[in-house]
Amino acid sequence: MAQNTYKSNTFKKPEKEKKGKSSKSNFKFNLQFIRDPRFKLAVGFFLMGTAISLFLALFSFLFTWQADQSVVQAWFSPNDSSGIVESGQEAKNWLRLFGAIISHVFITRWFGIAAFFVPPLLFLIGFKIVFNRELMRIFSYSIFAIFSTIWLCLFFGYMVEINDGGSEWSYLAGGLGYKLAVYSQGMFGWGTFLILMFTLLVFIIFYFNVTAIPLFQPKDPKPMGVDAILPDEENTVLAPNYTDEKDNWPEQKKDELPEPVMVKTPPVVAEPIKPSNEIKLDVQRPVEAIKKDSKEPVFIVEETLETDQLAEQLVEQQGEYDPTLDLSNYKFPTLELLNEYDGGKSGVTQEELNENKDRIVATLVNFKIGIQSIKATIGPTVTLYEIVPDAGIKISRIKNLEDDIALSLSALGIRIIAPIPGKGTIGIEVPNKNREMVSIRSVFAIPAFAKTDKELPVALGKTISNEVLVIDLAKMPHLLVAGATGQGKSVGLNVILASLLYKRHPSQLKLVLVDPKKVEMSLFSKIERHYLAKLPNSEESIITDTKKVVHTLNSLCIEMENRYEILKDAGVRNLKEYNAKFIARKLNPKEGHRFLPYIVLVIDELADLMMTAGKEVETPIARLAQLARAIGIHLVVATQRPSVNVITGVIKANFPARLSFRVTSKVDSRTILDAGGADQLVGQGDMLLASGSEVVRLQCPFVDTPEIERVCDFIGSQRGYDSAYMLPEYEGDDEGGVADIDLSDRDALFEDAARLIVMHQQGSTSLIQRKLKLGYNRAGRLIDQLEAAGIVGAFEGSKAREVLIKDELSLEQLLTSLKERHSQS
């Protein structure tokens, strides 16, 4: 008899567990008020207001304490203090009676003048709570404040004590300081002063990281290695190209490091060795070797060590860089925005299981195929029957009976898996009469998705064993989606987009949405200032026009090339390593480095684009699919018609992951999956995911249009960026070009960019962007002007442009002629 191996369909949680959960709900409810952002803001503003008030009271005390002494003493007297107010006596403190009392307590009775360290600490804590950033490190200031308070109390108390307590400035020590001084004087006598000076010196050394005292350093230190290599100054040798290094290196690094970079290199010819804190000599070859191999001198640069130390100091002071602080108050969508469907569980009965089992066994017996065992696993859409055939039975015989078994079961969507990967069984998938409703809310609520650490997590749906499959789009790295009209393809795209919106902050993800049908993705225009990317000067964030689609794809290719330049400059291999390095503050934003978000391109209907644009669309899509994985650009391309003229060999070869809903023919199934089976699906979200050699059957979660609308409204109602994420500018051959550039209206940095390009002999937009600290759009306009002026050659795809001017003298002549030409006109 067939047995249901999946037990959780009718599983109910024990009553004890339910009671345990309800007993914890009150505690969680009590913590909600403390975690409420409004409560945090109120506490933060209260601390800042308290700090300002306390500072005013303490500062006013310095001028009014004598006048307020009688009022304060009366207040602290055993008699009723209400007579003070009734008699009309008024304190002179700026905060009146409250200020006089609180400043008397903090200064006279407690800390003395060191009480002024308290208000800044309260203000820093309040500022951190309100604005989620630190004016300075709270921990560091706390250490400084605690030490300074104790030290100043004891110091001023000691001064008062050795004057027999008669100084009118005794309030500077405070009650605490005077008591400490009395105790210390009794213990150590005049040794108290030595203890004060010693503790101050030790604190300065450790707090300010003092490692040497320049006063006692030798005035004319001799570089290391001179005696070993150079017996006298007459034999001093000049390392080749050293003059250029000496002139350029420190200037280029001036903005990066707090101290000069240490470079080990030979000294300059014909000059005596002079003291320097920038250069130290460590020649590791004899003089003759340097002379023979003069093209490449030995430079041992300690830049990496210095940069890492600077990064560690910045992280210690400011913490790691947090890209989400741009929108620090952004809130992710909640599950309450999604519908919750009740009563949608699969209704597969034991009677249905036995009936299907008997028909499968009978069909196999009719064809003289014996089986040893059979068991069933109930899924949301289909039930998997696993059979173990008798020894000697060929798998191909069972595979060929697919249509016969479908006929005996009177069911559409029978699929035979022979064999099941990783098992010694053959699987027969049979659709359920009553299928389970898989809601997107139930999928998002499971821990596998809610607590995932994947870069771009997507909850695709439930497997036959009722497990939710969560993929990482960043590792796939692109997804090709196919499916006939009405089979769930648009819902599947909405599930992919919703998964990303629920798990990634706007600073970490940007979407490029291409919708030739103009209506499928219109809802996502509400999140333009949060998640969408578009071309500059483009009015619509959802790309519908074919010409703009071509421009957007080519713009993404430019973005890809620009990112590869940035990764190359950073010395990393992929986007994850680059962002980790940037977060650790090991990259300098002044050199063009910035946090790079993932970019996901979603095309809803490829067939329409291929019909109207053809190669103009195919070429950039193929380039992105081949190269864009490492720099964080990923593609999700969907089509209703997976024919060979739509999914060409070039595109197909670069999409290892394919997702297919039901298609109309076996040919389409083989085109998209390289295997049959997609034509046997039962529709309504039933799909096959092919990744590598494995094909998995899934039930796509259902998400309705109003749910997507609520999610987009929730995101769009929050504060976003000033505009959408701007992709690089791109002009087609029929729009503008070099011929239309007016050199009389040159950019103000035109000459600087020209000299930079000629000096480096590299016609690269990213070079101009990094060195002149410009945005990509302005750098692109500059490179176009340089091309029009004949300084660089034409655009050659991923290659850098050819530099036509080979020396600076020729460049200066060209620039002079340009000035004269346009001054006359």
Coordinates of N, CA and C in Angstrom, one line a residue, residues 52 55 109 114 171 211 305 320 421-422 444 466 524 526 532 636 651 662 678 682 685 688 703 714 717 748 751 770 792:
I52 N 22.4 70.9 27.4 CA 22.5 72.3 27.2 C 22.2 73.1 28.5
F55 N 24.9 72.8 31.1 CA 26.1 73.6 30.7 C 25.8 75.1 31.1
R109 N 29.7 70.4 45.6 CA 29.6 69.2 46.4 C 30.2 68.0 45.7
A114 N 35.6 70.1 37.1 CA 35.5 69.0 36.2 C 34.1 68.6 35.9
Y171 N 36.1 75.9 45.5 CA 35.0 75.2 44.8 C 35.5 74.5 43.5
T211 N 54.6 57.5 20.8 CA 55.6 56.4 20.7 C 57.0 56.9 20.7
L305 N 50.8 49.1 3.9 CA 50.8 49.1 5.4 C 50.3 50.4 5.9
E320 N 32.8 51.3 10.9 CA 32.8 51.0 9.5 C 31.8 51.8 8.7
P421 N 17.9 12.2 -9.3 CA 19.3 12.5 -8.9 C 19.6 12.3 -7.4
G422 N 20.6 11.5 -7.1 CA 21.0 11.2 -5.8 C 20.2 10.1 -5.1
F444 N 7.6 34.2 2.5 CA 8.5 35.2 3.1 C 8.6 35.0 4.6
N466 N 7.6 20.2 -0.1 CA 7.1 21.4 0.6 C 8.2 22.2 1.3
F524 N 5.8 49.8 -10.2 CA 7.0 50.0 -9.6 C 7.6 51.4 -9.8
K526 N 6.5 53.9 -8.5 CA 6.4 54.6 -7.3 C 7.6 54.5 -6.4
L532 N 15.0 52.4 -8.3 CA 15.1 52.3 -9.8 C 16.3 53.1 -10.3
V636 N 17.6 39.3 -15.4 CA 16.4 38.4 -15.4 C 15.7 38.8 -16.7
I651 N 22.8 34.2 -26.4 CA 22.2 34.5 -25.2 C 22.1 33.3 -24.3
R662 N 4.8 26.7 -17.9 CA 4.3 25.8 -19.0 C 4.4 26.4 -20.3
A678 N 8.6 20.8 -19.7 CA 8.0 22.1 -19.5 C 6.6 22.1 -20.2
V682 N 1.2 21.9 -15.4 CA -0.2 22.1 -15.3 C -0.6 23.5 -15.2
G685 N 1.5 28.7 -12.2 CA 2.6 28.8 -11.3 C 3.4 27.5 -11.2
L688 N 9.5 24.7 -13.7 CA 10.7 23.9 -13.6 C 11.9 24.8 -13.6
V703 N 1.2 36.1 -5.8 CA 1.2 37.5 -5.3 C 0.3 38.3 -6.3
F714 N 4.0 51.6 0.2 CA 4.7 51.7 1.5 C 6.1 52.2 1.3
S717 N 6.1 56.0 0.0 CA 5.7 57.0 0.9 C 6.9 57.5 1.9
A748 N 35.4 73.8 -18.6 CA 36.4 74.6 -17.9 C 37.6 73.7 -17.6
E751 N 41.4 71.7 -20.7 CA 42.8 71.6 -20.8 C 43.5 70.7 -19.8
R770 N 38.5 59.9 -12.0 CA 39.2 59.7 -10.7 C 40.1 60.8 -10.4
V792 N 42.1 62.4 -28.6 CA 41.9 60.9 -28.5 C 41.1 60.4 -29.7

